[in-house]
XYZ file of N, CA and C in Angstrom:
858
model
N -55.914 51.070 10.856
C -56.113 50.803 9.439
C -57.491 51.279 9.042
N -57.597 51.878 7.886
C -58.829 52.523 7.478
C -59.921 51.517 7.212
N -61.175 51.974 7.235
C -62.322 51.119 7.028
C -62.270 50.423 5.698
N -62.804 49.206 5.674
C -62.855 48.439 4.443
C -61.684 47.518 4.241
N -60.595 47.717 4.998
C -59.416 46.868 4.856
C -59.587 45.612 5.689
N -59.352 44.468 5.069
C -59.495 43.200 5.767
C -58.399 43.062 6.817
N -58.778 42.631 8.005
C -57.803 42.402 9.075
C -57.914 40.946 9.507
N -57.673 40.050 8.569
C -57.833 38.631 8.843
C -56.498 37.962 9.169
N -55.602 37.895 8.177
C -54.388 37.094 8.335
C -53.135 37.963 8.350
N -52.212 37.621 9.241
C -50.933 38.330 9.327
C -49.805 37.310 9.389
N -48.771 37.564 8.615
C -47.557 36.759 8.618
C -46.442 37.608 9.192
N -45.825 37.142 10.272
C -44.764 37.882 10.963
C -43.454 37.137 10.770
N -42.472 37.810 10.195
C -41.191 37.204 9.840
C -40.083 37.870 10.652
N -39.452 37.101 11.531
C -38.479 37.662 12.441
C -37.074 37.757 11.885
N -36.175 38.290 12.721
C -34.785 38.478 12.331
C -33.942 37.250 12.605
N -32.788 37.201 11.938
C -31.891 36.057 12.136
C -30.777 35.982 11.121
N -30.382 37.136 10.557
C -29.262 37.145 9.626
C -29.566 36.419 8.326
N -28.517 36.121 7.586
C -28.702 35.412 6.320
C -29.262 34.007 6.532
N -28.921 33.410 7.654
C -29.481 32.093 7.936
C -30.982 32.194 8.203
N -31.416 33.297 8.786
C -32.845 33.513 8.990
C -33.589 33.647 7.679
N -32.984 34.341 6.714
C -33.589 34.450 5.379
C -33.784 33.063 4.785
N -32.728 32.241 4.873
C -32.819 30.897 4.319
C -33.865 30.051 5.012
N -33.833 30.036 6.347
C -34.756 29.197 7.111
C -36.212 29.587 6.871
N -36.506 30.882 6.912
C -37.883 31.337 6.680
C -38.354 30.949 5.282
N -37.483 31.083 4.305
C -37.854 30.715 2.935
C -38.149 29.226 2.847
N -37.360 28.404 3.550
C -37.599 26.972 3.567
C -38.910 26.610 4.235
N -39.201 27.231 5.370
C -40.475 26.993 6.055
C -41.650 27.367 5.148
N -41.585 28.541 4.548
C -42.682 29.013 3.701
C -42.918 28.093 2.515
N -41.840 27.632 1.887
C -41.994 26.722 0.754
C -42.525 25.370 1.213
N -42.008 24.862 2.321
C -42.470 23.578 2.828
C -43.950 23.592 3.154
N -44.430 24.678 3.789
C -45.852 24.789 4.089
C -46.676 24.909 2.808
N -46.203 25.745 1.868
C -46.944 25.930 0.618
C -47.020 24.631 -0.165
N -45.938 23.886 -0.177
C -45.904 22.619 -0.902
C -46.906 21.629 -0.312
N -47.195 21.782 0.971
C -48.154 20.906 1.637
C -49.574 21.478 1.621
N -49.766 22.596 0.919
C -51.096 23.155 0.764
C -51.432 24.319 1.667
N -50.445 24.828 2.430
C -50.689 25.971 3.311
C -49.816 27.132 2.836
N -50.344 27.922 1.930
C -49.589 29.020 1.328
C -49.854 30.299 2.114
N -48.849 30.790 2.795
C -48.997 31.986 3.632
C -48.742 33.279 2.862
N -48.401 33.170 1.590
C -47.990 34.355 0.831
C -49.141 35.325 0.572
N -50.369 34.886 0.789
C -51.510 35.777 0.586
C -51.938 36.523 1.825
N -51.082 36.597 2.838
C -51.439 37.275 4.088
C -51.884 38.707 3.837
N -52.882 39.140 4.596
C -53.349 40.528 4.471
C -52.304 41.514 4.987
N -51.487 41.071 5.933
C -50.401 41.889 6.476
C -49.145 41.033 6.559
N -48.020 41.608 6.158
C -46.716 40.979 6.369
C -45.874 41.941 7.192
N -45.359 41.463 8.314
C -44.450 42.249 9.161
C -43.071 41.631 9.028
N -42.094 42.419 8.606
C -40.742 41.907 8.409
C -39.730 42.632 9.266
N -38.932 41.869 9.990
C -37.863 42.426 10.824
C -36.534 41.865 10.380
N -35.605 42.745 10.012
C -34.248 42.341 9.637
C -34.313 41.280 8.538
N -33.861 40.047 8.792
C -33.969 38.994 7.780
C -35.387 38.892 7.247
N -36.357 39.023 8.149
C -37.758 38.930 7.744
C -38.199 40.031 6.811
N -37.512 41.183 6.855
C -37.871 42.258 5.929
C -37.482 41.893 4.499
N -36.361 41.176 4.347
C -35.930 40.723 3.018
C -36.906 39.694 2.472
N -37.247 38.725 3.299
C -38.195 37.691 2.883
C -39.574 38.301 2.637
N -40.018 39.154 3.558
C -41.342 39.746 3.440
C -41.504 40.613 2.219
N -40.487 41.406 1.895
C -40.574 42.281 0.730
C -40.700 41.470 -0.551
N -39.968 40.366 -0.626
C -40.027 39.541 -1.834
C -41.342 38.779 -1.918
N -41.794 38.255 -0.783
C -43.038 37.490 -0.783
C -44.231 38.391 -1.090
N -44.271 39.572 -0.468
C -45.393 40.481 -0.655
C -45.423 41.095 -2.050
N -44.281 41.075 -2.742
C -44.237 41.656 -4.093
C -45.139 40.902 -5.070
N -45.381 39.626 -4.789
C -46.170 38.809 -5.712
C -45.408 38.358 -6.935
N -44.110 38.660 -6.972
C -43.297 38.325 -8.146
C -42.559 37.003 -7.990
N -42.593 36.436 -6.787
C -41.941 35.153 -6.530
C -42.930 34.224 -5.842
N -42.975 32.988 -6.259
C -43.715 31.983 -5.521
C -42.867 31.538 -4.333
N -43.459 30.887 -3.334
C -42.641 30.360 -2.234
C -41.543 29.428 -2.728
N -41.822 28.659 -3.767
C -40.781 27.777 -4.302
C -39.626 28.587 -4.887
N -39.944 29.617 -5.650
C -38.883 30.438 -6.250
C -38.083 31.163 -5.172
N -38.776 31.618 -4.128
C -38.087 32.282 -3.020
C -37.107 31.318 -2.369
N -37.545 30.098 -2.167
C -36.678 29.073 -1.581
C -35.485 28.780 -2.482
N -35.740 28.601 -3.762
C -34.660 28.238 -4.681
C -33.609 29.325 -4.790
N -34.003 30.568 -4.571
C -33.021 31.659 -4.580
C -32.002 31.507 -3.449
N -32.400 30.869 -2.361
C -31.497 30.705 -1.220
C -30.430 29.646 -1.477
N -30.664 28.808 -2.471
C -29.723 27.737 -2.782
C -28.649 28.184 -3.769
N -28.800 29.401 -4.311
C -27.865 29.895 -5.320
C -26.507 30.217 -4.688
N -25.493 30.266 -5.534
C -24.144 30.641 -5.110
C -24.191 32.028 -4.454
N -23.677 32.187 -3.229
C -23.754 33.472 -2.535
C -22.725 34.499 -2.994
N -22.099 34.289 -4.137
C -21.123 35.259 -4.646
C -21.762 36.645 -4.750
N -21.023 37.659 -4.328
C -21.530 39.026 -4.362
C -22.049 39.493 -3.015
N -22.301 38.547 -2.105
C -22.723 38.934 -0.762
C -21.524 39.429 0.040
N -21.770 40.425 0.888
C -20.734 40.879 1.802
C -20.605 39.868 2.940
N -19.401 39.439 3.212
C -19.163 38.529 4.330
C -18.949 39.342 5.595
N -19.619 38.934 6.654
C -19.488 39.650 7.927
C -19.434 38.644 9.063
N -18.979 39.100 10.191
C -18.834 38.239 11.364
C -19.811 38.672 12.442
N -20.650 37.736 12.856
C -21.541 37.967 13.995
C -21.138 36.950 15.047
N -20.190 37.329 15.888
C -19.598 36.363 16.805
C -19.708 36.752 18.260
N -18.950 36.046 19.078
C -19.033 36.210 20.527
C -18.652 37.617 20.979
N -17.670 38.226 20.306
C -17.237 39.558 20.708
C -18.345 40.582 20.565
N -19.058 40.541 19.441
C -20.145 41.491 19.219
C -21.296 41.229 20.183
N -21.612 39.966 20.391
C -22.679 39.621 21.324
C -22.337 40.113 22.729
N -21.064 40.020 23.109
C -20.639 40.504 24.425
C -20.830 42.013 24.540
N -20.594 42.734 23.458
C -20.804 44.189 23.482
C -22.281 44.523 23.658
N -23.152 43.757 22.995
C -24.590 43.965 23.178
C -24.981 43.682 24.632
N -24.433 42.589 25.183
C -24.768 42.207 26.555
C -24.305 43.276 27.551
N -23.122 43.841 27.308
C -22.606 44.880 28.198
C -23.501 46.107 28.137
N -23.956 46.457 26.923
C -24.867 47.593 26.781
C -26.174 47.340 27.520
N -26.663 46.091 27.478
C -27.887 45.752 28.190
C -27.708 45.894 29.697
N -26.579 45.410 30.214
C -26.328 45.478 31.656
C -26.253 46.913 32.153
N -25.816 47.819 31.309
C -25.681 49.220 31.692
C -26.981 50.006 31.526
N -28.005 49.377 30.984
C -29.237 50.091 30.640
C -30.345 49.829 31.649
N -31.085 50.863 31.973
C -32.184 50.738 32.934
C -33.433 50.140 32.299
N -33.587 50.337 31.001
C -34.770 49.811 30.329
C -34.436 49.562 28.864
N -35.408 49.033 28.118
C -35.176 48.663 26.727
C -34.860 49.879 25.867
N -35.501 51.009 26.153
C -35.262 52.211 25.349
C -33.818 52.686 25.499
N -33.318 52.664 26.740
C -31.929 53.072 26.952
C -30.975 52.093 26.262
N -31.309 50.819 26.325
C -30.487 49.813 25.642
C -30.413 50.104 24.147
N -31.539 50.403 23.539
C -31.538 50.688 22.096
C -30.719 51.932 21.792
N -30.769 52.929 22.661
C -29.965 54.129 22.430
C -28.476 53.809 22.529
N -28.100 52.974 23.482
C -26.686 52.604 23.624
C -26.210 51.818 22.398
N -27.016 50.887 21.937
C -26.648 50.116 20.758
C -26.618 51.019 19.525
N -27.552 51.957 19.457
C -27.542 52.909 18.353
C -26.285 53.749 18.339
N -25.848 54.211 19.522
C -24.606 54.985 19.609
C -23.419 54.147 19.166
N -23.419 52.867 19.552
C -22.357 51.965 19.123
C -22.350 51.840 17.604
N -23.528 51.747 17.021
C -23.630 51.619 15.572
C -23.133 52.871 14.861
N -23.471 54.036 15.399
C -23.066 55.298 14.774
C -21.554 55.492 14.827
N -20.921 54.924 15.851
C -19.472 55.101 16.028
C -18.647 54.009 15.353
N -19.295 52.954 14.867
C -18.576 51.780 14.356
C -17.940 52.045 12.996
N -16.848 51.373 12.764
C -16.173 51.395 11.461
C -16.792 50.287 10.610
N -17.576 50.664 9.626
C -18.326 49.696 8.815
C -18.118 50.000 7.334
N -18.576 49.102 6.456
C -18.573 49.428 5.027
C -19.415 50.672 4.752
N -19.234 51.276 3.601
C -19.973 52.478 3.239
C -21.470 52.176 3.113
N -22.270 53.138 3.497
C -23.724 52.956 3.437
C -24.194 52.662 2.015
N -23.661 53.375 1.032
C -24.081 53.168 -0.355
C -23.718 51.778 -0.850
N -22.541 51.293 -0.443
C -22.101 49.959 -0.847
C -23.025 48.896 -0.276
N -23.375 49.035 0.976
C -24.277 48.088 1.618
C -25.675 48.140 0.979
N -26.114 49.344 0.635
C -27.436 49.484 0.014
C -27.502 48.732 -1.311
N -26.416 48.747 -2.065
C -26.396 48.031 -3.342
C -26.613 46.534 -3.149
N -26.042 45.986 -2.088
C -26.210 44.562 -1.809
C -27.674 44.245 -1.516
N -28.305 45.081 -0.678
C -29.718 44.849 -0.348
C -30.607 45.033 -1.572
N -30.285 46.023 -2.402
C -31.075 46.248 -3.609
C -31.013 45.045 -4.539
N -29.842 44.408 -4.610
C -29.684 43.247 -5.479
C -30.477 42.048 -4.985
N -30.739 41.981 -3.679
C -31.503 40.853 -3.132
C -32.987 40.941 -3.475
N -33.495 42.133 -3.654
C -34.931 42.329 -3.807
C -35.349 42.235 -5.272
N -36.468 41.566 -5.512
C -36.955 41.431 -6.888
C -37.722 42.673 -7.328
N -38.142 43.500 -6.389
C -38.803 44.764 -6.697
C -38.318 45.807 -5.715
N -38.184 47.047 -6.193
C -37.769 48.148 -5.332
C -38.937 49.059 -4.992
N -40.147 48.613 -5.297
C -41.353 49.387 -5.013
C -42.149 48.700 -3.912
N -42.772 49.508 -3.067
C -43.644 48.929 -2.046
C -44.770 48.160 -2.711
N -45.095 46.978 -2.200
C -46.164 46.186 -2.811
C -47.542 46.742 -2.479
N -48.545 46.315 -3.243
C -49.916 46.681 -2.932
C -50.349 46.030 -1.616
N -49.909 44.799 -1.404
C -50.209 44.117 -0.148
C -49.549 44.869 1.002
N -50.212 44.910 2.159
C -49.670 45.690 3.274
C -48.425 45.021 3.831
N -47.325 45.746 3.781
C -46.029 45.302 4.286
C -45.520 46.338 5.274
N -45.117 45.874 6.446
C -44.504 46.741 7.463
C -43.090 46.239 7.722
N -42.130 47.144 7.628
C -40.716 46.825 7.827
C -40.231 47.600 9.050
N -39.630 46.904 9.993
C -39.280 47.537 11.264
C -37.815 47.977 11.314
N -37.577 49.078 12.002
C -36.217 49.573 12.245
C -36.216 50.319 13.576
N -35.047 50.787 13.985
C -34.888 51.527 15.237
C -34.103 52.793 14.948
N -34.599 53.927 15.434
C -33.883 55.192 15.313
C -32.614 55.103 16.155
N -31.459 55.233 15.504
C -30.186 55.027 16.203
C -29.934 56.071 17.280
N -30.505 57.245 17.146
C -30.256 58.312 18.117
C -31.222 58.240 19.297
N -32.507 58.063 19.019
C -33.519 58.095 20.082
C -33.835 56.716 20.651
N -33.530 55.652 19.906
C -33.884 54.306 20.332
C -35.329 53.949 20.068
N -36.044 54.815 19.377
C -37.463 54.569 19.104
C -37.626 53.555 17.979
N -38.526 52.584 18.174
C -38.856 51.666 17.106
C -39.697 52.362 16.057
N -39.395 52.109 14.787
C -40.093 52.776 13.688
C -40.588 51.742 12.682
N -41.908 51.674 12.458
C -42.436 50.794 11.417
C -42.566 51.561 10.099
N -41.858 51.110 9.071
C -41.963 51.732 7.755
C -42.996 50.985 6.916
N -43.759 51.742 6.121
C -44.656 51.144 5.139
C -44.774 52.074 3.946
N -45.610 51.723 2.999
C -45.686 52.497 1.756
C -46.193 53.912 1.979
N -46.835 54.166 3.115
C -47.374 55.490 3.403
C -46.359 56.379 4.114
N -45.225 55.824 4.513
C -44.323 56.552 5.395
C -43.268 57.409 4.728
N -43.155 57.359 3.416
C -42.197 58.218 2.737
C -40.839 57.612 2.495
N -40.520 56.483 3.114
C -39.237 55.823 2.890
C -39.338 54.885 1.702
N -38.281 54.816 0.900
C -38.241 53.841 -0.177
C -38.099 52.444 0.385
N -38.567 51.446 -0.366
C -38.528 50.072 0.128
C -37.100 49.599 0.361
N -36.194 49.871 -0.564
C -34.811 49.412 -0.400
C -34.196 50.027 0.854
N -34.426 51.310 1.072
C -33.871 51.965 2.259
C -34.481 51.388 3.533
N -35.786 51.115 3.527
C -36.438 50.556 4.706
C -35.878 49.178 5.035
N -35.694 48.346 4.010
C -35.139 47.010 4.232
C -33.688 47.105 4.692
N -32.921 47.999 4.084
C -31.525 48.174 4.494
C -31.443 48.618 5.949
N -32.342 49.512 6.363
C -32.369 49.962 7.751
C -32.706 48.804 8.681
N -33.700 48.019 8.303
C -34.126 46.897 9.138
C -33.023 45.863 9.302
N -32.119 45.789 8.320
C -31.026 44.808 8.336
C -29.695 45.379 8.813
N -29.694 46.624 9.290
C -28.449 47.298 9.660
C -27.991 46.851 11.046
N -27.367 45.687 11.117
C -26.909 45.117 12.386
C -25.879 46.059 13.016
N -26.139 46.568 14.219
C -25.206 47.520 14.845
C -23.818 46.922 15.042
N -22.821 47.702 14.655
C -21.451 47.253 14.795
C -20.950 46.435 13.623
N -21.859 46.071 12.708
C -21.489 45.292 11.523
C -21.756 46.089 10.258
N -23.002 46.553 10.104
C -23.395 47.314 8.918
C -23.689 48.759 9.295
N -23.556 49.680 8.372
C -23.770 51.090 8.698
C -25.238 51.405 8.945
N -25.523 52.310 9.880
C -26.892 52.812 10.000
C -27.336 53.411 8.666
N -28.630 53.363 8.407
C -29.174 53.808 7.115
C -29.865 55.157 7.291
N -29.575 56.063 6.390
C -30.125 57.417 6.453
C -31.445 57.492 5.692
N -32.496 57.889 6.402
C -33.816 58.077 5.801
C -34.391 59.374 6.367
N -34.666 60.327 5.500
C -35.239 61.593 5.946
C -34.390 62.325 6.961
N -33.071 62.200 6.832
C -32.165 62.899 7.730
C -31.927 62.205 9.053
N -32.588 61.070 9.285
C -32.387 60.282 10.493
C -31.573 59.041 10.161
N -30.930 58.432 11.174
C -30.149 57.215 10.986
C -30.860 56.068 11.698
N -30.961 54.938 11.009
C -31.720 53.807 11.538
C -30.885 52.536 11.546
N -31.201 51.670 12.533
C -30.520 50.379 12.651
C -31.564 49.263 12.746
N -31.036 48.060 12.849
C -31.785 46.806 12.814
C -33.043 46.795 13.694
N -34.181 46.459 13.074
C -35.446 46.397 13.802
C -35.488 45.314 14.849
N -34.568 44.347 14.776
C -34.518 43.296 15.776
C -34.125 43.784 17.150
N -33.664 45.033 17.257
C -33.318 45.583 18.557
C -34.514 46.261 19.227
N -35.653 46.192 18.575
C -36.926 46.483 19.240
C -37.543 45.180 19.732
N -37.498 44.170 18.874
C -37.996 42.833 19.197
C -37.514 41.898 18.106
N -37.317 40.629 18.457
C -36.864 39.662 17.452
C -37.877 39.453 16.349
N -39.162 39.694 16.648
C -40.203 39.482 15.625
C -41.144 40.670 15.469
N -41.292 41.518 16.478
C -42.207 42.663 16.426
C -43.638 42.235 16.088
N -44.047 41.121 16.697
C -45.372 40.577 16.409
C -46.503 41.452 16.940
N -46.191 42.370 17.847
C -47.241 43.266 18.340
C -47.827 44.122 17.228
N -47.083 44.280 16.131
C -47.587 45.071 15.005
C -48.693 44.350 14.246
N -48.935 43.082 14.589
C -50.042 42.322 13.997
C -51.284 42.359 14.879
N -51.285 43.196 15.906
C -52.455 43.316 16.780
C -53.677 43.704 15.957
N -54.796 43.052 16.249
C -56.041 43.332 15.534
C -56.327 42.357 14.416
N -55.342 41.549 14.042
C -55.560 40.517 13.016
C -56.015 39.233 13.703
N -56.919 38.521 13.053
C -57.556 37.365 13.689
C -56.685 36.116 13.663
N -55.883 35.956 12.621
C -55.075 34.744 12.460
C -53.647 35.162 12.130
N -52.708 34.707 12.946
C -51.320 35.174 12.844
C -50.376 33.980 12.877
N -49.457 33.940 11.934
C -48.366 32.972 11.961
C -47.066 33.751 12.114
N -46.262 33.345 13.088
C -44.992 34.003 13.384
C -43.858 33.024 13.125
N -42.896 33.421 12.306
C -41.691 32.630 12.084
C -40.538 33.312 12.808
N -39.927 32.586 13.747
C -38.885 33.168 14.593
C -37.597 32.366 14.490
N -36.680 32.782 13.612
C -35.373 32.106 13.563
C -34.641 32.156 14.888
N -34.779 33.286 15.604
C -34.162 33.457 16.918
C -35.291 33.471 17.943
N -35.500 32.369 18.652
C -36.706 32.232 19.479
C -36.635 32.854 20.864
N -35.606 33.630 21.149
C -35.450 34.170 22.493
C -35.555 35.685 22.488
N -35.870 36.252 23.654
C -35.793 37.692 23.853
C -34.440 38.021 24.469
N -33.980 39.224 24.286
C -32.694 39.643 24.838
C -32.960 40.640 25.953
N -32.606 40.220 27.186
C -32.795 41.127 28.308
C -34.237 41.580 28.433
N -34.460 42.876 28.322
C -35.797 43.432 28.494
C -36.605 43.439 27.202
N -36.016 43.031 26.116
C -36.761 43.001 24.862
C -37.720 41.821 24.870
N -38.955 42.015 24.402
C -39.952 40.945 24.487
C -39.603 39.767 23.597
N -39.817 38.578 24.119
C -39.545 37.367 23.346
C -40.695 37.085 22.394
N -40.443 36.287 21.347
C -41.544 35.871 20.469
C -42.662 35.171 21.233
N -42.303 34.355 22.229
C -43.322 33.655 23.016
C -44.227 34.653 23.729
N -43.633 35.654 24.345
C -44.433 36.642 25.070
C -45.340 37.429 24.120
N -44.814 37.775 22.962
C -45.639 38.526 22.014
C -46.772 37.660 21.460
N -46.496 36.389 21.221
C -47.543 35.482 20.752
C -48.637 35.331 21.806
N -48.234 35.197 23.060
C -49.210 35.063 24.140
C -50.086 36.310 24.240
N -49.488 37.469 24.035
C -50.261 38.717 24.099
C -51.311 38.764 22.981
N -50.941 38.343 21.784
C -51.905 38.322 20.681
C -53.032 37.341 20.971
N -52.692 36.189 21.525
C -53.737 35.206 21.882
C -54.686 35.794 22.923
N -54.126 36.489 23.897
C -54.951 37.082 24.945
C -55.916 38.119 24.372
N -55.534 38.690 23.242
C -56.395 39.685 22.593
C -57.391 39.043 21.631
N -57.378 37.700 21.557
C -58.386 37.002 20.777
C -57.936 36.428 19.446
N -56.653 36.572 19.104
C -56.169 36.054 17.820
C -55.830 34.570 17.927
N -55.950 33.869 16.797
C -55.414 32.515 16.696
C -53.980 32.654 16.204
N -53.035 32.131 16.959
C -51.615 32.398 16.687
C -50.840 31.098 16.640
N -49.987 30.975 15.631
C -49.003 29.895 15.568
C -47.619 30.520 15.559
N -46.821 30.153 16.534
C -45.425 30.573 16.587
C -44.550 29.387 16.198
N -43.765 29.545 15.138
C -42.825 28.509 14.723
C -41.418 29.008 15.005
N -40.769 28.399 15.980
C -39.377 28.696 16.285
C -38.466 27.760 15.498
N -37.262 28.198 15.223
C -36.298 27.315 14.575
C -36.022 26.113 15.476
N -35.958 24.947 14.875
C -35.704 23.716 15.615
C -34.223 23.617 15.988
N -33.886 22.742 16.930
C -32.466 22.526 17.242
C -31.662 22.122 16.005
N -32.270 21.324 15.130
C -31.578 20.916 13.906
C -31.327 22.113 12.999
N -32.307 22.997 12.918
C -32.137 24.191 12.093
C -31.043 25.090 12.651
N -31.040 25.274 13.972
C -30.019 26.141 14.575
C -28.624 25.553 14.401
N -28.531 24.250 14.351
C -27.245 23.619 14.044
C -26.825 23.957 12.621
N -27.794 23.965 11.700
C -27.502 24.316 10.312
C -27.081 25.777 10.181
N -27.593 26.643 11.071
C -27.222 28.064 11.025
C -25.721 28.248 11.259
N -25.129 27.378 12.080
C -23.731 27.559 12.428
C -23.547 28.665 13.447
N -22.322 29.081 13.634
C -22.004 30.080 14.660
C -22.085 31.512 14.159
N -22.147 31.683 12.857
C -22.170 33.033 12.292
C -23.420 33.196 11.437
N -24.413 33.902 11.971
C -25.689 34.077 11.270
C -25.555 34.902 10.001
N -24.420 35.575 9.834
C -24.216 36.441 8.669
C -23.314 35.803 7.620
N -23.066 34.513 7.750
C -22.223 33.801 6.787
C -23.059 33.399 5.576
N -22.797 33.965 4.388
C -23.599 33.622 3.213
C -23.588 32.136 2.890
N -22.525 31.447 3.238
C -22.425 30.018 2.926
C -23.389 29.179 3.757
N -23.943 29.742 4.848
C -24.866 28.993 5.700
C -26.324 29.195 5.300
N -26.566 30.054 4.347
C -27.956 30.335 3.961
C -28.629 29.119 3.339
N -27.947 28.421 2.432
C -28.540 27.245 1.789
C -28.808 26.122 2.788
N -27.846 25.759 3.665
C -28.167 24.749 4.679
C -29.341 25.147 5.559
N -29.432 26.439 5.893
C -30.550 26.907 6.712
C -31.867 26.756 5.961
N -31.850 27.038 4.654
C -33.068 26.893 3.843
C -33.514 25.439 3.807
N -32.583 24.539 3.622
C -32.927 23.112 3.589
C -33.461 22.660 4.949
N -32.889 23.195 6.019
C -33.365 22.853 7.355
C -34.788 23.367 7.569
N -35.080 24.554 7.069
C -36.440 25.084 7.166
C -37.433 24.238 6.396
N -37.042 23.829 5.200
C -37.910 22.970 4.387
C -38.200 21.664 5.116
N -37.183 21.072 5.720
C -37.371 19.823 6.460
C -38.258 20.029 7.686
N -38.072 21.136 8.374
C -38.850 21.394 9.589
C -40.318 21.665 9.287
N -40.616 22.233 8.138
C -41.986 22.647 7.820
C -42.988 21.515 7.967
N -42.573 20.291 7.656
C -43.501 19.158 7.702
C -44.136 18.982 9.074
N -43.409 19.360 10.117
C -43.916 19.190 11.476
C -44.984 20.212 11.844
N -45.177 21.234 11.013
C -46.083 22.328 11.358
C -47.262 22.476 10.401
N -47.389 21.578 9.445
C -48.418 21.724 8.414
C -49.822 21.730 9.017
N -50.124 20.769 9.855
C -51.482 20.655 10.391
C -51.873 21.874 11.219
N -50.972 22.315 12.111
C -51.309 23.454 12.963
C -51.351 24.747 12.160
N -50.491 24.862 11.141
C -50.543 26.056 10.290
C -51.847 26.103 9.509
N -52.279 24.966 9.001
C -53.531 24.905 8.241
C -54.707 25.298 9.135
N -54.689 24.812 10.385
C -55.791 25.123 11.302
C -55.873 26.615 11.607
N -54.727 27.245 11.831
C -54.715 28.680 12.115
C -55.092 29.478 10.884
N -54.498 29.147 9.749
C -54.654 29.967 8.540
C -56.064 29.864 7.969
N -56.680 28.702 8.091
C -58.033 28.516 7.554
C -59.105 28.976 8.528
N -58.722 29.084 9.813
C -59.703 29.448 10.823
C -60.598 28.298 11.199
N -60.245 27.098 10.762
C -61.112 25.937 11.041
C -61.002 25.502 12.498
């Protein structure tokens, strides 16, 4: 990052489907309501669900309360999809056949390219409708995705040439469910297949809060815990908030079920109370 840019606070928002969007919004509102407003972070890193939340929060057009209240609205117009045991088994089989994380991402990318999914343009319209702005914010926002062909993780930002809607759509392109997203002639899939949170992109920031709807790593992919520990080892003050057992119960069995977004948001709001003191300590630097 160029000279003169503050590298103080970073908010990292992980993946977790529509339930992740709801839960993160609930956590953010609950903390803000208690006096710890994370929306002013110098950097926001968004992965999959976190890219939707991050884009709206960084826009400055929604308060944490308004972001939360949007999750309680009727989910009419959302595409219903299934994220179930069969798809998870396909991911697991791809992992078992892979020698390393890069090969795993390439296998999942190939699966995504071959899958029968809704049309890319149709899916893009849904993501565009979720966002309150289609322009990159002035605040630094990084949205993660994975190149479906090479398996390379790609961080999109306002300097990278991709439009915000396309970057968010790519970050949310769950392989085997949603179509890969075309940007600059390349096809991209869900950034969660690089990492559930991609917190390493907050390296160099002094104070970091990570929200992880899915608190585990998959196979060789780094877990949120491991990434948080790495940031601490580099000198950052880090708070990792994983979804509670109660929140995961609210998520249900299908993370992509629009009807579970509101229960997940309420669960996040309830959970936030348990993290106010530690969030305040990290965010204030006290």
